[in-house]
XYZ file of C-alpha atoms in Angstrom:
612
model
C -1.633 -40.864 24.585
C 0.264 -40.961 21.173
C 1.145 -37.748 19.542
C 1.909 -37.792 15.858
C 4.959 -35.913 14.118
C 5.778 -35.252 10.646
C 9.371 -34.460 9.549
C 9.937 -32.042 6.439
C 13.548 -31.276 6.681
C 15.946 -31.470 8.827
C 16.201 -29.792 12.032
C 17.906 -26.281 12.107
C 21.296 -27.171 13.541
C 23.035 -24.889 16.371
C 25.070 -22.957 13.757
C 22.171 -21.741 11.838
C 19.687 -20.239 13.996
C 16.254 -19.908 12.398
C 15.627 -16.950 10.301
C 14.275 -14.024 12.487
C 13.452 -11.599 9.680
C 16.189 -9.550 10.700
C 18.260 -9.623 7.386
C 14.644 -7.937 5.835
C 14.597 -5.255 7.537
C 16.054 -2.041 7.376
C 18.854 -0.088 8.756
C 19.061 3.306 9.177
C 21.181 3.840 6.175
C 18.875 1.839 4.154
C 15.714 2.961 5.927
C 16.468 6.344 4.787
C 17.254 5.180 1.293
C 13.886 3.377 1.386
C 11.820 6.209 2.839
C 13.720 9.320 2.120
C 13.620 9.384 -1.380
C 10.070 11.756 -1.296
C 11.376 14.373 1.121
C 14.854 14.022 -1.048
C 13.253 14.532 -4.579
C 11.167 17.717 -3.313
C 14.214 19.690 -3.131
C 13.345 19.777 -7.105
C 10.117 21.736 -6.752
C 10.054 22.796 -2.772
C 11.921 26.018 -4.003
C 10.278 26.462 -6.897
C 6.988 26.782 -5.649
C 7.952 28.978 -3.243
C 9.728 31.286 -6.319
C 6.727 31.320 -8.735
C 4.506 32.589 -5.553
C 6.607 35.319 -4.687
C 7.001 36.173 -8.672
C 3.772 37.751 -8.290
C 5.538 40.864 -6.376
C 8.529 40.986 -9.183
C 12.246 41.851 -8.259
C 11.525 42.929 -4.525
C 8.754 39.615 -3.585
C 11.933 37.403 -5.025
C 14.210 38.749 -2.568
C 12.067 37.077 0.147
C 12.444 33.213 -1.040
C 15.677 33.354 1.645
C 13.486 34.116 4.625
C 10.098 31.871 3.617
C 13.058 29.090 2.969
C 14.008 29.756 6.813
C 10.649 29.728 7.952
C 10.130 26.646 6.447
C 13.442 25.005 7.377
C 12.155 25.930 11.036
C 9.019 24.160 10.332
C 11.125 21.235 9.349
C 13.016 21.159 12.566
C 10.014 21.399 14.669
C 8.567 18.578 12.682
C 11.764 16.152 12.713
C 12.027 16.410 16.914
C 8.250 16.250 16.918
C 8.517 12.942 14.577
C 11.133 11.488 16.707
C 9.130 11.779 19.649
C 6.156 10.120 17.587
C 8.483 6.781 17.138
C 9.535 6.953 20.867
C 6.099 6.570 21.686
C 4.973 4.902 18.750
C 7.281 1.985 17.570
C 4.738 0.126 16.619
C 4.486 2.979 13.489
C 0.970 4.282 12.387
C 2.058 8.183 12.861
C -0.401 10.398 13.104
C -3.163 7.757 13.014
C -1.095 5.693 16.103
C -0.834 9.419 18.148
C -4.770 10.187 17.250
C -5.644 6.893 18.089
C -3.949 7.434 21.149
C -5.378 10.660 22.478
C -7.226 12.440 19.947
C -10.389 9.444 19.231
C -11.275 6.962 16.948
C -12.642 8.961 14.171
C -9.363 11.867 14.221
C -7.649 8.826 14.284
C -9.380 8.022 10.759
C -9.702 11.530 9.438
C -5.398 11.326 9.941
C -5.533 7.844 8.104
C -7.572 8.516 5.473
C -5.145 11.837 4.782
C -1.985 9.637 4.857
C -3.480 6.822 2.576
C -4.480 9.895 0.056
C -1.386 11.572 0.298
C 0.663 7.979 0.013
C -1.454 7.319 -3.110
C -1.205 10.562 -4.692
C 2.849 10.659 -3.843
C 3.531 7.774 -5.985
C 2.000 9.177 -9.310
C 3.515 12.857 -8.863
C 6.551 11.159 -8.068
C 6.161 9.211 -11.411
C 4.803 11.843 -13.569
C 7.134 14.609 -12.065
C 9.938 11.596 -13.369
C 9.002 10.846 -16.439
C 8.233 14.489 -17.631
C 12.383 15.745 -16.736
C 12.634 12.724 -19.552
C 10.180 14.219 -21.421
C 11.697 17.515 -21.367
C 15.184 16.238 -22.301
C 14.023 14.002 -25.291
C 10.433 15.502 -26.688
C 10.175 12.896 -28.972
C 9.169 10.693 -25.821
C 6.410 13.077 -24.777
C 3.177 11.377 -26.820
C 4.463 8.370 -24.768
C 4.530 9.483 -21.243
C 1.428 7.393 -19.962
C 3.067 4.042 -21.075
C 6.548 5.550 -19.776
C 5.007 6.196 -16.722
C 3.038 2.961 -16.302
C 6.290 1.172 -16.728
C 7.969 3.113 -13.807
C 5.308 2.150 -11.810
C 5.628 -1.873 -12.680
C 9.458 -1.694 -12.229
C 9.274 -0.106 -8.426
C 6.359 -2.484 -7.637
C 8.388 -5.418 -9.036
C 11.653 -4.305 -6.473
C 9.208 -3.562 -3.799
C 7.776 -7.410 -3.884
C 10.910 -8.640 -3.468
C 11.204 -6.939 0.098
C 11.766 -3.391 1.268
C 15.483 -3.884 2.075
C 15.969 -4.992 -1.743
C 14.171 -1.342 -3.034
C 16.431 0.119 -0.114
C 19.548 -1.136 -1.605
C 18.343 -0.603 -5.079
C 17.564 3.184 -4.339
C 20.658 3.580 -2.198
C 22.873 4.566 -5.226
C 20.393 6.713 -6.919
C 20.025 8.514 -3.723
C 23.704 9.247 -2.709
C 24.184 10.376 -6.729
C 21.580 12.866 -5.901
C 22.004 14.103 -2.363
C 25.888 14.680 -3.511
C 25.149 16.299 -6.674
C 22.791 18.817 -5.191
C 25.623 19.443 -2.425
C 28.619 20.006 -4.927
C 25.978 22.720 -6.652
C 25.704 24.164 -3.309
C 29.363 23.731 -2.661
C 30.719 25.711 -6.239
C 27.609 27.829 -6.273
C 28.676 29.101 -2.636
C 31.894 30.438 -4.406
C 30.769 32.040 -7.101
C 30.164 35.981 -7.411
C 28.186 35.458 -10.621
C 26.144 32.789 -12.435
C 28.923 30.889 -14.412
C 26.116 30.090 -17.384
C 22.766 31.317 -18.059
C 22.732 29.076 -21.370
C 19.436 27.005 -19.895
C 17.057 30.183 -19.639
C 18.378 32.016 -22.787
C 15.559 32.790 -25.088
C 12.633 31.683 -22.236
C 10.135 34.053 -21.668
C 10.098 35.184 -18.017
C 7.227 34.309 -15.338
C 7.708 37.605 -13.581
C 3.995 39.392 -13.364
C 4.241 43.075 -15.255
C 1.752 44.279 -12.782
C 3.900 43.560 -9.621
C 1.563 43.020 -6.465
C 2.923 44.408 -3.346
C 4.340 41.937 -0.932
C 1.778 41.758 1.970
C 1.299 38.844 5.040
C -1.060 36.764 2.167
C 1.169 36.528 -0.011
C 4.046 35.288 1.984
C 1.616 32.858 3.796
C 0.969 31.467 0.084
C 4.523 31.037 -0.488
C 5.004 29.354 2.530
C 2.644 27.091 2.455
C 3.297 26.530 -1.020
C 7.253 26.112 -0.519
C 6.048 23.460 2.527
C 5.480 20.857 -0.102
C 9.487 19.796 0.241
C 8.069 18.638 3.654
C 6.292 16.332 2.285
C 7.540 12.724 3.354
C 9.056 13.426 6.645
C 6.538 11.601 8.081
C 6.880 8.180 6.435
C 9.954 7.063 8.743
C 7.574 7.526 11.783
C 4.768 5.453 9.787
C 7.188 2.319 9.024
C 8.909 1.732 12.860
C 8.699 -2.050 12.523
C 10.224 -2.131 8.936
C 13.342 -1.105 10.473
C 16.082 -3.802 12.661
C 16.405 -3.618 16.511
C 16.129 -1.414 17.968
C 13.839 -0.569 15.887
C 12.786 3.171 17.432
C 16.418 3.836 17.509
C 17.200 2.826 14.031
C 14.510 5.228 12.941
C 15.248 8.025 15.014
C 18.997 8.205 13.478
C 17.162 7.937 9.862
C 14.676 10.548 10.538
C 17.645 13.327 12.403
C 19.823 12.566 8.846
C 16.368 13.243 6.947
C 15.786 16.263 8.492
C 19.594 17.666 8.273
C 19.839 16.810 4.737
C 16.712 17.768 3.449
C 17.274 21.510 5.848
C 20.960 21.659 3.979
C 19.318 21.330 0.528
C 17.002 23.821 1.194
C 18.461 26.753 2.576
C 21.637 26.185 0.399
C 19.085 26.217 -2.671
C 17.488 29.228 -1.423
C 20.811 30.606 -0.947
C 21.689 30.515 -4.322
C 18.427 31.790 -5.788
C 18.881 35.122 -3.709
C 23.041 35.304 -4.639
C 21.990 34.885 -8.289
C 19.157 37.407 -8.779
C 17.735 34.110 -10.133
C 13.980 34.789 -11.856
C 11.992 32.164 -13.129
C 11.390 31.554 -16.869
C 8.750 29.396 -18.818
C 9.755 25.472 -19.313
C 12.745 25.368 -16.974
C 12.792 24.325 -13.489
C 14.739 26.635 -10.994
C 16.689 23.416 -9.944
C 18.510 23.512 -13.890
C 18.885 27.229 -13.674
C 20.887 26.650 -10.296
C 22.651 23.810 -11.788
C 23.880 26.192 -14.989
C 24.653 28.990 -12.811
C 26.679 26.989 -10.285
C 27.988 24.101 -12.640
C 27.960 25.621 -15.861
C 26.326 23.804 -18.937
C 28.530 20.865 -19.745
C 28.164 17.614 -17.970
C 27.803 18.321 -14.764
C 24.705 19.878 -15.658
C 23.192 17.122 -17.202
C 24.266 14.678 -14.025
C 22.479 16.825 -11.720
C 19.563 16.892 -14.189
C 19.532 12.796 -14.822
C 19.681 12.643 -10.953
C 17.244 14.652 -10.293
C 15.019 12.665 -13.433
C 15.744 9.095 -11.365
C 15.124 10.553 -7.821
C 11.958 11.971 -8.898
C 10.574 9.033 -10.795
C 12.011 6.296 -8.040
C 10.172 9.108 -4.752
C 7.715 6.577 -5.227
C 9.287 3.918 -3.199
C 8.325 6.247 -0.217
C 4.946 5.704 -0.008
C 5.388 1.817 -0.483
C 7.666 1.707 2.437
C 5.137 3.793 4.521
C 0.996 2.469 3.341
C 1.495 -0.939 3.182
C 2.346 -0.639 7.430
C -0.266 1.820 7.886
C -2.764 -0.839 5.771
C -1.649 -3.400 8.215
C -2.387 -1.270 11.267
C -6.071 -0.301 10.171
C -6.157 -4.062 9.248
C -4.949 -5.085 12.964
C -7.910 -2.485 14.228
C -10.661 -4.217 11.644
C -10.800 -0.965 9.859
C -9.523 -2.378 6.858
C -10.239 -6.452 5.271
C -7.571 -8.387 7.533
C -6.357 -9.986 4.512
C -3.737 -6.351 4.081
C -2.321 -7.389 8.043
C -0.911 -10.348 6.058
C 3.066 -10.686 5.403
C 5.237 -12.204 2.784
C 8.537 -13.979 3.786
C 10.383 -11.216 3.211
C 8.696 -9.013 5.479
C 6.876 -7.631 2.395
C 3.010 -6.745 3.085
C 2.249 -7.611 -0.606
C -1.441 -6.758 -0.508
C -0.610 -3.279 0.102
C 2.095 -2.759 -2.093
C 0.236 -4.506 -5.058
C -3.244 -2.692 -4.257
C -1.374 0.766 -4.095
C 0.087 -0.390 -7.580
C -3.445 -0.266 -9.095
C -5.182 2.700 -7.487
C -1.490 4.405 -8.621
C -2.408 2.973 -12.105
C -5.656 4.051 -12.078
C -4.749 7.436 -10.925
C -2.151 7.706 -13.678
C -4.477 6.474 -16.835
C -7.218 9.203 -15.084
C -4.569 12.187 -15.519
C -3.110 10.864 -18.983
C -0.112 10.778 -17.456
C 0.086 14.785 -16.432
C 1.698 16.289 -13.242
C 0.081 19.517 -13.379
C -3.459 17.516 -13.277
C -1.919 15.716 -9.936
C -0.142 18.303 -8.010
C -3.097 20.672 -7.153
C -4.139 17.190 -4.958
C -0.931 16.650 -3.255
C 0.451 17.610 0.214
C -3.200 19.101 1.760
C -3.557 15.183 2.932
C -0.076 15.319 4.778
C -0.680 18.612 6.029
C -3.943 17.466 7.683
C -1.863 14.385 9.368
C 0.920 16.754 10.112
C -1.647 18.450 12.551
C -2.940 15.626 13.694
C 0.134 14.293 15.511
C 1.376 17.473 16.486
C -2.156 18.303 17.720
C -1.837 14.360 19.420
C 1.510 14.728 20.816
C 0.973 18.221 23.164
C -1.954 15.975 24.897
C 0.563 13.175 25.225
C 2.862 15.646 27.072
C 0.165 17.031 28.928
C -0.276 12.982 30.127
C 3.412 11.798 30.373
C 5.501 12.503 33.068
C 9.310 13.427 32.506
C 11.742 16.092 31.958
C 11.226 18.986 29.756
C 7.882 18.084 28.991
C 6.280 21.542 28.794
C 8.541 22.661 26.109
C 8.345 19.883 24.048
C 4.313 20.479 24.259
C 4.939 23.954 23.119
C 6.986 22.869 20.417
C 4.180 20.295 19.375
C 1.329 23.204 19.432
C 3.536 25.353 17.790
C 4.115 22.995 15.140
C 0.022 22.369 15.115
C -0.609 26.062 14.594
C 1.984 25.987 11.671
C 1.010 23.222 9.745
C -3.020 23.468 10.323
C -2.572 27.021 8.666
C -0.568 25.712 6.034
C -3.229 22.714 5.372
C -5.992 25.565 5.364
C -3.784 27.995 3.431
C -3.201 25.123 0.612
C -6.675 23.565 0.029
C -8.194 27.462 -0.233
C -5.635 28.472 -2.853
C -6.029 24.991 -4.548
C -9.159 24.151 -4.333
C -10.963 25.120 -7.704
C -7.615 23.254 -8.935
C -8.835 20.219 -8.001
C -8.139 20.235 -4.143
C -12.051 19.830 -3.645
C -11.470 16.453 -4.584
C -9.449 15.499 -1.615
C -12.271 17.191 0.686
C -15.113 15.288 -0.511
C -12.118 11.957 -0.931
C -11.408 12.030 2.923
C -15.219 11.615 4.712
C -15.523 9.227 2.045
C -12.220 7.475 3.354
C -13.819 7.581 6.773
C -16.506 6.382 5.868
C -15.595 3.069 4.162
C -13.075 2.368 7.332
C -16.582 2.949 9.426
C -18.538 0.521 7.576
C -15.453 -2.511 7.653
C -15.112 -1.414 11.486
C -19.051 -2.226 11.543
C -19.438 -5.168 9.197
C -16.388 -6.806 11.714
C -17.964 -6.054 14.140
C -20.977 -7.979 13.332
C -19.113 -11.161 12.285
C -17.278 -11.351 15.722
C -20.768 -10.686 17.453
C -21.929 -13.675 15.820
C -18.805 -15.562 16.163
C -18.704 -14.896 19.590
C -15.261 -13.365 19.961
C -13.931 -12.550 23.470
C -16.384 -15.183 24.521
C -15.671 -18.731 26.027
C -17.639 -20.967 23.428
C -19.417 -23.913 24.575
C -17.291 -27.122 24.676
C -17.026 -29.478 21.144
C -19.477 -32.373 21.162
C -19.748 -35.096 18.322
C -22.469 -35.068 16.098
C -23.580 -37.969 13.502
C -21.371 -37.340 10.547
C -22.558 -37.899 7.110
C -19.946 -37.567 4.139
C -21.934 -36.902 0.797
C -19.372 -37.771 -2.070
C -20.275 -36.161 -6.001
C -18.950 -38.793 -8.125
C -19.639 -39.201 -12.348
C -17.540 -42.108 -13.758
C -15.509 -45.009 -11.892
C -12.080 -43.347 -11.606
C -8.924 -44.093 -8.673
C -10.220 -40.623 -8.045
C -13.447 -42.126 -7.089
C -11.830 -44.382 -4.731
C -9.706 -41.976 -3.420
C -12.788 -39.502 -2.388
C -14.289 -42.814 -0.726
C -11.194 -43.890 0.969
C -10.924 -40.268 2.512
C -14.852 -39.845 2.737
C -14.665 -43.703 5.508
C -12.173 -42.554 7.420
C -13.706 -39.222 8.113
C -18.014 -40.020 8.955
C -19.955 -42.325 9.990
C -22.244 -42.650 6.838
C -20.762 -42.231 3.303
C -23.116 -41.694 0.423
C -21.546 -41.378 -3.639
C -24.274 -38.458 -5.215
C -24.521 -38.752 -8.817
C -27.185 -36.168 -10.661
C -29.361 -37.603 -13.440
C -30.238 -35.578 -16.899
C -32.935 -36.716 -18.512
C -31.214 -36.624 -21.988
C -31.232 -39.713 -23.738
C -26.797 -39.618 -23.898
C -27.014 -38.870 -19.744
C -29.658 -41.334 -19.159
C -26.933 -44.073 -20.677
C -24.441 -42.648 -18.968
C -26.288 -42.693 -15.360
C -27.399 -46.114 -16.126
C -23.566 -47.231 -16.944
C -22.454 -45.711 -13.685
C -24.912 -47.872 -11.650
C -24.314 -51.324 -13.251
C -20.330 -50.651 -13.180
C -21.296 -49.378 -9.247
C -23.072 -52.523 -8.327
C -20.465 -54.368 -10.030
C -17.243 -52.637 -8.062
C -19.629 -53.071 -4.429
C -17.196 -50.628 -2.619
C -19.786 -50.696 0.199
C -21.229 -46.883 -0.189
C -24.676 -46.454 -1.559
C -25.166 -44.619 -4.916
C -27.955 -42.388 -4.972
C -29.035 -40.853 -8.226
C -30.256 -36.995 -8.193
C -32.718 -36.262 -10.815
C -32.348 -32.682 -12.335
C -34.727 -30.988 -15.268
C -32.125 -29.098 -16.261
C -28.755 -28.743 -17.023
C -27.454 -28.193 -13.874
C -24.824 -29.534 -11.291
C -24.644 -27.734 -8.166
C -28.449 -27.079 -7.700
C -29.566 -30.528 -7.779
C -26.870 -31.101 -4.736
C -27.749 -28.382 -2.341
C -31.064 -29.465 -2.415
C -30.310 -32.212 -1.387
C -28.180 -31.452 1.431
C -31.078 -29.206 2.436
C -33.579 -31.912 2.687
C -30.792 -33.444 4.874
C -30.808 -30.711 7.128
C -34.085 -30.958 7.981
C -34.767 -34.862 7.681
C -31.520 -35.111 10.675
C -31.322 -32.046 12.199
C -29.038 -33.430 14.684
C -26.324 -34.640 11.801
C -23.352 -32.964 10.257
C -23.044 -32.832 6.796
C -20.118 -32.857 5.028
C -19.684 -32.808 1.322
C -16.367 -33.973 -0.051
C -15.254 -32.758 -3.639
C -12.576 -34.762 -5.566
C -10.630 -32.875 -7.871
C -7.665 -33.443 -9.906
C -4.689 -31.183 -10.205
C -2.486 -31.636 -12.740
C 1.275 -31.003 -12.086
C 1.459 -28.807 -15.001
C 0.255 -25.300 -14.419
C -0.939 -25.310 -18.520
C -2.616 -28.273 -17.656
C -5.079 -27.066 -15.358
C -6.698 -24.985 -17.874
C -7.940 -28.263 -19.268
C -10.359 -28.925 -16.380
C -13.649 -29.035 -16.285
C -14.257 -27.233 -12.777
C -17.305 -29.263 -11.646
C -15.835 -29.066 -8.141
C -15.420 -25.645 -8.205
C -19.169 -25.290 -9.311
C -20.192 -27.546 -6.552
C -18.238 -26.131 -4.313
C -19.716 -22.281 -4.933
C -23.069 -23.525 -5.025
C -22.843 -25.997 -1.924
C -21.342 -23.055 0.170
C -23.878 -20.446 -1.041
C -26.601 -22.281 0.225
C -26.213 -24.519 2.516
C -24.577 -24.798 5.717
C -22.731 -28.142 5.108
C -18.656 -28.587 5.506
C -16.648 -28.722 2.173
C -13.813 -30.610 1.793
C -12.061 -30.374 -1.503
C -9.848 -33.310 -2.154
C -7.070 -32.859 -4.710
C -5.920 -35.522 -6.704
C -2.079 -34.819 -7.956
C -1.610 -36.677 -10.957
């Protein structure tokens, strides 16, 4: 028996191994460049949120952002060991949807993908907005511009992203560490001072304090908390993107989600720190962050480095959700609740379907809200909330079925986390939800809904494809090639060449017009035919009107049922120009053929491409 081999290169020699994909993934310094840049940037409104709640209760409700800040830092711990324990026994990433999938059911398991994909989605244009309106805010001139601005954000980070998630690591790396240390150096100085050093950045703002002070009851701080819980958002993307990461993989993310979780507690309670040291009150049109920074720093240029940092970190959060979707994409791909075509991978490890597709609903989302955060932000975090439950919710039954040490207290630390976060997520969509948070309830059934009907419509093609089933042996049929041919061309030899070699029977189709100019034309064709003899019969397809694929498929229909017994096959030549310009000057009959011969028949089509 002869086996045929084609060569394209050379063969890899023993000191080059072949490329693993290894040098495209990420480290843990890098993964947490790549992924941490959402739980990083909400430093810059976490407090805040948390500050213009509790301004509702005046002087005294202030003087509890220190303790919600703890509570919430708690919250944060509970969620980074619960997270670990999610990529331990989840490397293949998916977070909550893997755990929910696990032990919770199919359709938690979509409810807690159909949260993440929101909140993924929604994450990129706060991040982008929240960005571009610090810009906005330090040059107004810019601000009748902030849609385009924004837009253009959103092209750069999809353009790094394409080129593979260790390049946006790397490219994020420096804006990151810029960040991370200036916030530090402001908790560093601020820690040291008795006084604010500058109060030039609030002087002449009106304060946000409420005249009629409410008194500070268990609602209110519940608000704030849940509010001030939006700096958790994007802890969970490290657990969702396992296999981005180099082996060991689990281990690589479980250093990158500890240094999350330390920073991002650091940042907060320092922050917090400061607010309550400085009497600190919030004021119309400027963030709590720039107060800090003018108390601790003072108003020269420090100032302004911690607000450009905090400008790039914002607009660049983005790059979170584009490490974390595009896996979760492939995952609901891999389970057919999603078109297969997002499971698919680019060289550089780069699920391109995802990122790009993200990159438009992002768009979309963006034109929709004219480029305004305020419009966006009443949508975010209720979606990671609900996945937040989810796995903790997941991960006490996977205690409850794992055997090992310590396992009762890390289910207790799981539920407790469950109870925590599903009040927050019911806290959050009831004080949001004539702010547009009803959106996101009527989004997510919707969500699970469409993954329901792929899941189905899959499952119907593999019923009638047969998969999981051993399919009857391969037996030969009769072959008949059917070649489309309109002038005497090397292309028309080609196609016969190629049409021999692959049936038994090869006819040339040619359809007829019954315009005077065709009728010549048809009539050319034959003599020149008879003339050339290449041995195939010419057979002439009469068509009323002006059409091309039609007369074809019915043809190949009356086939069909003439010789049941025969396969059809109906080869298209085409030519392809080397040029890409140049393809623009084609006529695309085969393409018409093609559509048409597909649509509605059940023949084979070969398209045959003619480089030239």
């Amino acid at each position: 028996m002869a086996v045929l081999t084609t060569t394209t290169g050379a063969a890899p020699s023993a000191e080059e191994p072949p490329d693993t994909g290894a040098r495209h993934r990420l480290t843990a310094v890098t993964g947490l460049a790549a992924l941490s840049l959402d739980a990083m940037a909400s430093v810059a409104y976490g407090p805040e949120a948390i500050v213009l709640v509790l301004a509702a209760a005046g002087a005294h409700g202030l003087g509890l952002t220190l303790p919600v800040t703890l509570a919430i830092a708690g919250l944060l711990a509970v969620l980074v060991a619960s997270y670990r324990q999610v990529i331990a026994a989840f490397p293949d990433g998916g977070g909550s949807y893997a755990v929910a999938k696990a032990h919770l059911g199919r359709r938690t398991s979509l409810v807690a993908a159909g949260s993440l994909l929101l909140d993924y989605v929604l994450n990129v244009a706060v991040a982008v907005t929240a960005g571009v309106a610090a810009l906005t805010s330090a040059f107004p001139a810019l601000y009748g511009q902030r849609l385009w601005i924004c837009l253009a954000v959103l092209v750069l980070v999809t353009a790094v992203n394409l080129r593979g998630i260790v390049d946006s690591a790397r490219a994020f790396i420096v804006p990151t560490a810029v960040f991370v240390g200036a916030i530090l150096v402001l908790i560093a100085v601020g820690l040291f001072r008795d006084a604010p050093v500058s109060t030039a950045a609030s002087a002449g703002h009106a304060s946000v304090l409420d005249d009629n002070a409410t008194t500070v009851g268990a609602l209110l701080l519940l608000k704030a908390f849940a509010s001030g819980c939006s700096a958790l958002t994007g802890v969970e993307a490290i657990a969702n993107a396992v296999p981005s990461f180099r082996a060991p993989a689990a281990e690589r993310a479980m250093r990158a989600e500890v240094a999350l979780g330390a920073l991002l507690g650091v940042m907060l309670i320092g922050l917090s720190v400061l607010i309550s040291r400085f009497g600190l009150q919030p004021v119309e049109g400027v963030t709590v962050l720039a107060q800090l920074a003018d108390a601790s720093l003072g108003h020269n240029w420090a100032f302004y480095v911690v607000q450009f940092a905090t400008m790039v970190l914002l607009a660049l959060s983005a790059n979170t959700s584009f490490g974390g979707l595009p896996v979760l994409l492939k995952l609901l791909a891999r389970d057919n609740y999603l078109p297969h075509v997002f499971g698919l991978k680019a060289d550089r490890q780069v699920h391109r379907h995802g990122v790009v597709w993200l990159s438009i609903v992002s768009a979309a989302l963006l034109v929709l809200s004219g480029g305004d955060t305020n419009t966006l932000v009443p949508l975010f975090a209720i979606g990671v909330f609900v996945g937040f439950t989810i796995a903790q919710t997941g991960m006490v039954l996977h205690w409850r079925r794992a055997r090992g040490p310590r396992r009762t207290g890390k289910a207790v630390l799981n539920g407790l986390g469950a109870l925590l976060t599903g009040v927050s997520a019911v806290v959050v969509t009831a004080t949001r939800f004539h702010d547009g948070a009803w959106l996101i309830v009527i989004a997510l059934p919707l969500l699970v809904l469409v993954f329901e009907t792929v899941h189905r419509a899959y499952g119907t093609i593999g019923e009638r494809l047969g998969v999981g089933r051993i399919p009857e042996p391969p037996h030969r049929e009769r072959s008949l090639v059917l070649v489309p041919v309109s002038s005497l061309t090397r292309l028309t030899s080609e196609a016969l060449t190629a049409a021999v070699s692959l049936g038994d029977e090869v006819r040339a189709v040619t359809v007829c017009h019954p315009e005077p100019e065709d009728r010549t034309a048809t009539e050319a064709l034959a003599r020149d035919w008879a003339l050339w003899n290449p041995g195939v019969d010419l057979v002439r397809l009469p068509s009323e009107r002006r059409s091309l694929g039609r007369p074809i498929t019915a043809y190949v229909r009356s086939l069909a049922a003439a010789e049941p017994d025969t396969r059809v096959t109906v080869l298209i030549p085409e030519t392809q120009p080397r040029r890409l310009w140049q393809r623009l000057l084609q006529n695309q009959r085969g393409a018409i053929v093609a559509h048409a011969v597909r649509r509605d028949t059940d023949a084979v089509i070969c398209r045959l491409r003619f480089r030239c």
